[in-house]
């Protein structure tokens, strides 16, 4: 005399996952809006110094009026002494020695000119206005920075941006 | 024929697809913004340097050596945060009244009529240069004409017939050595930017009762000519004249 019906298979009922895609899509849209695409993974290691009252470069990035170059220590520390003052320059992931003997002196100029000629036709800014953003390690010597600056001056790419990490934005 | 039900599409894998997209965006994007100080590099010209001496009072030299020690106008600064206060002093000391006794740059008065005079003069010179076919000269006159025009518009926006302007030769000079760390170099730019921001923000609040940072962000996103004029006025009142001296070997 079983008054209570035994449950057939037992276990918890299946959870309704119909709204799972909605939740994931929400996350997806958040990340699409809140982030910007990575430029490149630079082939040198660097840690930017901090600063305040900086200029946000995102609007320039969206108009692709900006080129990045990186100045840092090589990934392999044993290679450091192959470079002038131990710092290497990364132009589009190609590591350039900053030593005068190892690289043609106008490498930065040629790289920048090359980048400029490859810009899409809709971008009308003259080369003077195309920003070159220099991301340098906090211990990088200023001498190298002025070397780069001089090469940019030679080809009349006259806008430079010194990259820092904003203190209020960490 | 019997009516057949349309079979339901199984949406169970929708979540997987969405996750896939999400992961793709997580991997290829970064959260951190690119922040920087934008500076312009002077254009290289072949003319020999002019021989007019800049008065000592117009120069604010900020020096840093290979040991990363800082010096402003021949006095050593142990705390780099104090530099911005000194820059404020450089701009503000003679802002209201000129005093010859102190060693800070003078202010001069620029009036609307002076702008008009100079613009008329430059227009004539421009025409002459164009007739002679001296394009370089014409370009120079053109740019100075535009500069005076900008100044005129700024004075009109200022609401008075004249404006107090910092001496044209007054500038901040950054002198670093070969081995000075980039962090020190960036810190100097930071201090300059801080001082300029404070000055412009104060004036922006007084004139347009809004914050300078908001005005600047708005102009970066969409350029309303009115906002551009406001920024131009603030930049004329407190110009950022920075010279970066190439270190000697």
XYZ file of C-alpha atoms in Angstrom:
419
model
C 0.000 0.000 0.000
C 2.097 2.775 -1.168
C 0.341 6.016 -0.934
C 3.402 7.937 -1.940
C 4.465 7.588 -5.460
C 8.122 6.993 -5.817
C 9.767 9.346 -8.176
C 10.843 7.691 -11.299
C 14.372 8.753 -11.926
C 14.980 11.064 -8.963
C 17.599 13.883 -8.934
C 17.101 17.594 -9.316
C 15.105 18.887 -12.248
C 17.119 20.329 -15.140
C 17.948 24.006 -14.737
C 16.644 26.327 -17.368
C 19.671 27.728 -19.173
C 17.754 29.649 -21.788
C 18.921 32.992 -20.416
C 22.590 32.003 -20.256
C 23.326 33.315 -23.766
C 21.781 36.647 -22.792
C 24.061 36.968 -19.810
C 27.120 36.049 -21.827
C 26.183 38.466 -24.579
C 25.843 41.191 -21.987
C 29.383 40.493 -20.798
C 30.567 40.420 -24.381
C 29.103 43.812 -25.143
C 30.596 45.260 -21.995
C 34.059 44.168 -23.040
C 33.561 45.315 -26.604
C 32.687 48.805 -25.410
C 35.083 49.190 -22.499
C 38.298 48.029 -24.138
C 40.418 49.010 -27.077
C 42.277 46.639 -29.315
C 45.871 45.892 -28.481
C 48.417 47.548 -30.698
C 51.043 44.826 -30.656
C 52.805 42.784 -28.063
C 56.112 44.610 -28.047
C 59.213 42.478 -28.236
C 60.968 44.490 -25.550
C 60.143 44.744 -21.877
C 59.292 48.103 -20.422
C 57.517 49.675 -17.505
C 56.132 53.153 -18.083
C 56.635 55.892 -15.516
C 53.548 57.452 -13.980
C 52.219 60.940 -14.491
C 49.142 63.098 -14.126
C 47.207 65.521 -16.336
C 47.939 63.472 -19.406
C 46.273 63.500 -22.777
C 44.129 60.530 -23.743
C 45.228 59.183 -27.100
C 42.121 57.101 -27.845
C 40.550 59.616 -30.288
C 43.784 59.688 -32.303
C 43.960 55.917 -32.194
C 40.474 55.628 -33.608
C 41.490 57.852 -36.486
C 44.719 55.836 -36.830
C 46.723 59.040 -36.628
C 49.268 57.451 -34.372
C 52.265 55.133 -34.572
C 53.782 53.441 -31.570
C 57.405 52.713 -30.919
C 58.762 50.980 -27.879
C 62.046 51.482 -26.063
C 62.909 48.900 -23.448
C 65.217 46.135 -22.353
C 65.444 43.010 -24.538
C 63.533 39.947 -23.311
C 66.711 37.975 -22.987
C 68.860 39.862 -20.462
C 72.033 38.258 -21.824
C 71.541 40.147 -25.057
C 71.397 43.487 -23.271
C 75.013 44.395 -23.899
C 74.488 44.049 -27.641
C 72.557 47.307 -27.439
C 73.571 50.854 -26.724
C 73.142 51.467 -22.984
C 71.285 48.129 -22.771
C 68.110 49.394 -24.387
C 66.547 48.157 -27.605
C 64.009 49.773 -29.863
C 61.001 47.819 -31.109
C 59.514 49.016 -34.387
C 56.534 46.884 -35.324
C 57.966 43.963 -33.385
C 61.332 44.122 -35.079
C 63.968 44.774 -32.464
C 66.472 47.356 -33.558
C 69.686 47.819 -31.732
C 70.098 51.430 -30.792
C 73.869 51.114 -31.113
C 75.153 53.192 -33.947
C 77.250 50.386 -35.404
C 74.442 47.884 -35.636
C 71.616 49.639 -37.334
C 71.339 52.116 -40.161
C 71.023 55.493 -38.508
C 67.747 56.394 -40.157
C 65.846 53.222 -39.183
C 63.232 55.233 -37.281
C 62.810 57.644 -40.152
C 62.398 54.885 -42.708
C 59.936 53.034 -40.499
C 57.837 56.148 -39.988
C 57.850 57.042 -43.674
C 56.857 53.493 -44.528
C 53.988 53.595 -42.044
C 52.871 56.930 -43.419
C 52.767 55.734 -47.015
C 50.644 52.763 -45.956
C 47.955 54.828 -44.272
C 44.508 54.542 -45.809
C 43.513 57.252 -48.253
C 40.734 58.593 -46.014
C 43.355 59.695 -43.495
C 44.281 63.148 -44.649
C 46.526 64.361 -41.824
C 49.949 65.490 -43.056
C 53.013 63.738 -41.670
C 53.662 66.640 -39.270
C 50.397 65.886 -37.517
C 50.690 62.108 -37.311
C 51.644 61.413 -33.722
C 54.577 59.178 -32.947
C 53.961 57.766 -29.499
C 57.116 56.771 -27.694
C 56.609 54.171 -24.994
C 59.804 54.013 -23.049
C 60.936 52.201 -19.945
C 61.248 54.418 -16.903
C 64.999 53.822 -16.750
C 65.615 54.439 -20.443
C 68.283 57.121 -20.901
C 67.107 60.440 -22.329
C 69.969 60.407 -24.813
C 68.246 57.642 -26.765
C 64.967 59.532 -26.669
C 66.613 62.560 -28.190
C 68.238 60.325 -30.844
C 64.775 59.194 -31.891
C 63.474 62.744 -31.725
C 66.249 63.905 -34.032
C 65.440 61.248 -36.617
C 61.789 62.264 -36.569
C 62.850 65.863 -37.051
C 64.836 64.876 -40.155
C 61.730 63.534 -41.897
C 59.514 66.316 -40.502
C 57.264 64.059 -38.458
C 56.901 66.823 -35.930
C 54.467 65.543 -33.331
C 55.748 63.298 -30.590
C 53.954 61.895 -27.569
C 55.794 60.786 -24.445
C 53.790 57.936 -23.016
C 53.187 57.591 -19.285
C 50.732 55.689 -17.139
C 48.146 58.015 -15.642
C 48.211 57.875 -11.863
C 44.465 58.243 -11.625
C 43.913 55.415 -14.034
C 45.641 52.434 -12.479
C -2.193 17.688 -46.015
C -1.848 17.779 -42.311
C -0.466 20.922 -40.810
C 3.022 20.274 -39.544
C 4.598 22.111 -36.579
C 7.783 23.914 -37.278
C 10.430 22.171 -35.190
C 12.071 24.304 -32.543
C 15.684 25.180 -33.093
C 17.917 23.979 -30.335
C 19.502 27.084 -28.821
C 21.594 25.132 -26.323
C 24.855 25.969 -28.074
C 24.124 29.675 -28.329
C 25.856 30.187 -24.990
C 28.942 28.397 -26.267
C 29.106 30.637 -29.304
C 28.715 33.745 -27.162
C 31.450 32.528 -24.818
C 33.710 32.000 -27.752
C 33.206 35.577 -28.911
C 33.646 36.871 -25.381
C 36.946 35.053 -24.977
C 38.147 36.363 -28.308
C 37.521 39.942 -27.183
C 39.059 39.299 -23.787
C 42.273 38.117 -25.405
C 42.679 40.685 -28.161
C 41.840 43.855 -26.256
C 43.292 45.772 -23.360
C 41.683 47.835 -20.665
C 44.430 50.389 -20.184
C 44.257 53.594 -22.130
C 47.181 55.185 -23.879
C 48.080 58.320 -21.985
C 50.829 60.648 -23.066
C 52.191 64.177 -23.181
C 52.004 65.491 -26.721
C 54.821 67.787 -27.792
C 55.806 69.196 -31.124
C 59.310 69.025 -32.489
C 60.624 72.257 -33.999
C 61.045 72.236 -37.748
C 64.559 72.137 -39.093
C 65.508 75.242 -41.067
C 68.724 76.143 -42.792
C 68.810 79.786 -41.727
C 71.611 80.676 -39.340
C 70.343 81.283 -35.798
C 69.394 84.871 -35.085
C 71.584 86.738 -32.712
C 69.091 88.236 -30.326
C 69.755 87.532 -26.741
C 66.964 86.232 -24.551
C 66.766 87.957 -21.232
C 67.554 85.884 -18.217
C 64.199 86.678 -16.676
C 62.420 85.004 -19.595
C 64.112 81.646 -19.196
C 62.979 78.962 -16.801
C 65.607 76.260 -17.125
C 64.825 72.879 -15.625
C 67.904 70.700 -15.636
C 68.451 67.056 -14.788
C 71.799 65.293 -14.722
C 73.007 61.730 -15.179
C 72.412 61.054 -11.477
C 68.775 62.095 -11.902
C 69.172 65.182 -9.716
C 67.004 68.145 -10.569
C 67.875 71.794 -10.731
C 65.585 74.702 -11.466
C 67.151 78.094 -12.093
C 70.379 77.133 -10.365
C 68.791 75.846 -7.192
C 68.573 72.132 -6.487
C 65.127 70.616 -6.046
C 65.070 67.460 -3.980
C 61.315 67.097 -4.207
C 60.268 67.137 -7.876
C 56.657 67.902 -6.934
C 57.726 71.418 -5.961
C 58.681 72.287 -9.537
C 55.083 72.945 -10.533
C 54.797 75.543 -7.772
C 57.821 77.312 -9.178
C 56.340 77.241 -12.678
C 53.170 78.794 -11.266
C 55.306 81.557 -9.789
C 57.009 82.028 -13.168
C 53.656 82.676 -14.814
C 51.887 84.573 -12.064
C 54.421 86.923 -10.479
C 54.023 89.748 -12.991
C 50.568 88.836 -14.192
C 48.837 91.831 -12.642
C 51.653 94.380 -12.375
C 55.088 94.365 -13.900
C 57.895 94.678 -11.399
C 61.407 95.101 -12.768
C 62.958 94.107 -9.457
C 62.040 90.429 -9.661
C 63.538 87.960 -12.088
C 60.338 86.757 -13.724
C 59.010 87.434 -17.252
C 57.080 90.615 -17.974
C 53.556 90.875 -19.196
C 52.515 93.257 -21.936
C 49.144 94.554 -23.025
C 47.740 93.591 -26.402
C 44.736 95.544 -27.585
C 42.229 94.980 -30.356
C 43.509 97.990 -32.299
C 47.041 96.586 -32.223
C 45.742 93.329 -33.694
C 43.978 95.216 -36.474
C 47.077 97.272 -37.207
C 49.308 94.234 -37.448
C 46.812 92.319 -39.547
C 46.574 95.168 -42.047
C 50.353 95.439 -42.192
C 50.797 91.717 -42.720
C 48.148 91.676 -45.426
C 50.148 94.229 -47.401
C 53.373 92.338 -46.877
C 51.687 89.122 -47.939
C 50.488 90.682 -51.181
C 53.949 92.069 -51.894
C 55.600 88.723 -51.257
C 53.108 86.955 -53.499
C 53.776 89.393 -56.309
C 57.493 88.832 -55.963
C 56.936 85.083 -55.863
C 58.681 84.536 -52.542
C 56.645 81.571 -51.347
C 58.551 80.985 -48.112
C 58.072 84.574 -47.075
C 54.422 84.488 -48.090
C 53.920 81.397 -45.958
C 55.493 83.134 -42.999
C 53.309 86.235 -43.391
C 50.258 84.035 -43.824
C 50.916 82.164 -40.591
C 51.606 85.314 -38.594
C 48.449 86.867 -40.011
C 46.490 83.882 -38.782
C 48.143 84.153 -35.390
C 47.067 87.779 -34.990
C 43.603 86.893 -36.185
C 43.429 84.176 -33.544
C 44.542 86.687 -30.935
C 41.897 89.150 -32.046
C 39.174 86.558 -31.735
C 40.493 85.592 -28.313
C 40.335 89.202 -27.090
C 36.794 89.507 -28.385
C 35.884 86.366 -26.490
C 37.654 87.692 -23.394
C 35.145 90.529 -23.357
C 37.576 93.427 -22.912
C 39.384 95.628 -25.397
C 42.784 94.356 -24.311
C 44.513 91.378 -22.844
C 47.571 90.834 -20.635
C 50.027 88.650 -22.451
C 53.181 86.898 -21.308
C 56.408 88.115 -22.894
C 56.889 86.382 -26.267
C 60.321 85.199 -25.323
C 59.358 83.635 -22.010
C 59.783 79.893 -22.183
C 60.456 76.771 -20.186
C 63.635 74.976 -21.126
C 64.244 71.322 -20.384
C 67.907 70.411 -20.264
C 68.678 66.774 -19.613
C 71.856 64.777 -19.981
C 72.446 61.578 -21.964
C 71.938 59.308 -18.992
C 68.939 60.987 -17.360
C 66.224 58.391 -16.797
C 63.062 58.694 -18.862
C 61.019 58.781 -15.656
C 62.711 62.071 -14.682
C 62.171 63.481 -18.163
C 58.497 62.500 -18.000
C 58.254 63.930 -14.490
C 59.410 67.338 -15.740
C 56.724 67.275 -18.430
C 54.251 66.210 -15.776
C 55.116 69.195 -13.578
C 54.769 71.629 -16.486
C 51.455 70.123 -17.448
C 50.242 70.285 -13.856
C 51.081 73.974 -13.519
C 49.496 74.876 -16.865
C 46.412 72.878 -16.001
C 46.003 74.707 -12.715
C 46.363 78.135 -14.342
C 44.037 77.365 -17.234
C 41.499 75.614 -15.058
C 41.241 78.632 -12.761
C 40.759 80.984 -15.688
C 38.332 78.595 -17.386
C 36.206 78.494 -14.242
C 36.258 82.270 -13.962
C 35.463 83.031 -17.612
C 33.223 80.203 -18.736
C 32.314 78.632 -15.368
C 33.256 75.155 -16.419
C 36.148 72.823 -15.827
C 39.122 72.905 -18.178
C 39.341 69.113 -18.285
C 35.729 68.841 -19.419
C 36.218 71.508 -22.074
C 39.316 69.733 -23.358
C 37.686 66.320 -23.471
C 34.726 67.731 -25.342
C 36.929 69.333 -27.985
C 38.855 66.107 -28.469
C 35.665 64.252 -29.269
C 33.828 66.705 -31.481
C 35.236 70.033 -32.410
C 32.685 72.761 -31.842
C 34.241 76.036 -33.118
C 33.096 77.831 -29.950
C 34.991 75.399 -27.746
C 38.016 75.718 -29.982
C 37.988 79.493 -29.497
C 37.739 79.040 -25.750
C 40.744 76.731 -25.732
C 42.652 79.157 -27.959
C 41.992 81.998 -25.504
C 43.252 79.922 -22.576
C 46.335 78.969 -24.553
C 47.039 82.615 -25.365
C 46.665 83.608 -21.721
C 48.957 80.816 -20.527
C 51.067 79.623 -23.445
C 53.002 76.375 -23.182
C 56.357 77.299 -24.637
C 58.646 74.382 -24.042
C 62.101 73.921 -25.478
C 63.732 70.533 -25.173
C 67.469 70.913 -25.449
C 69.271 67.998 -27.099
C 71.874 66.671 -24.629
C 75.516 66.903 -25.609
C 77.650 63.815 -25.808
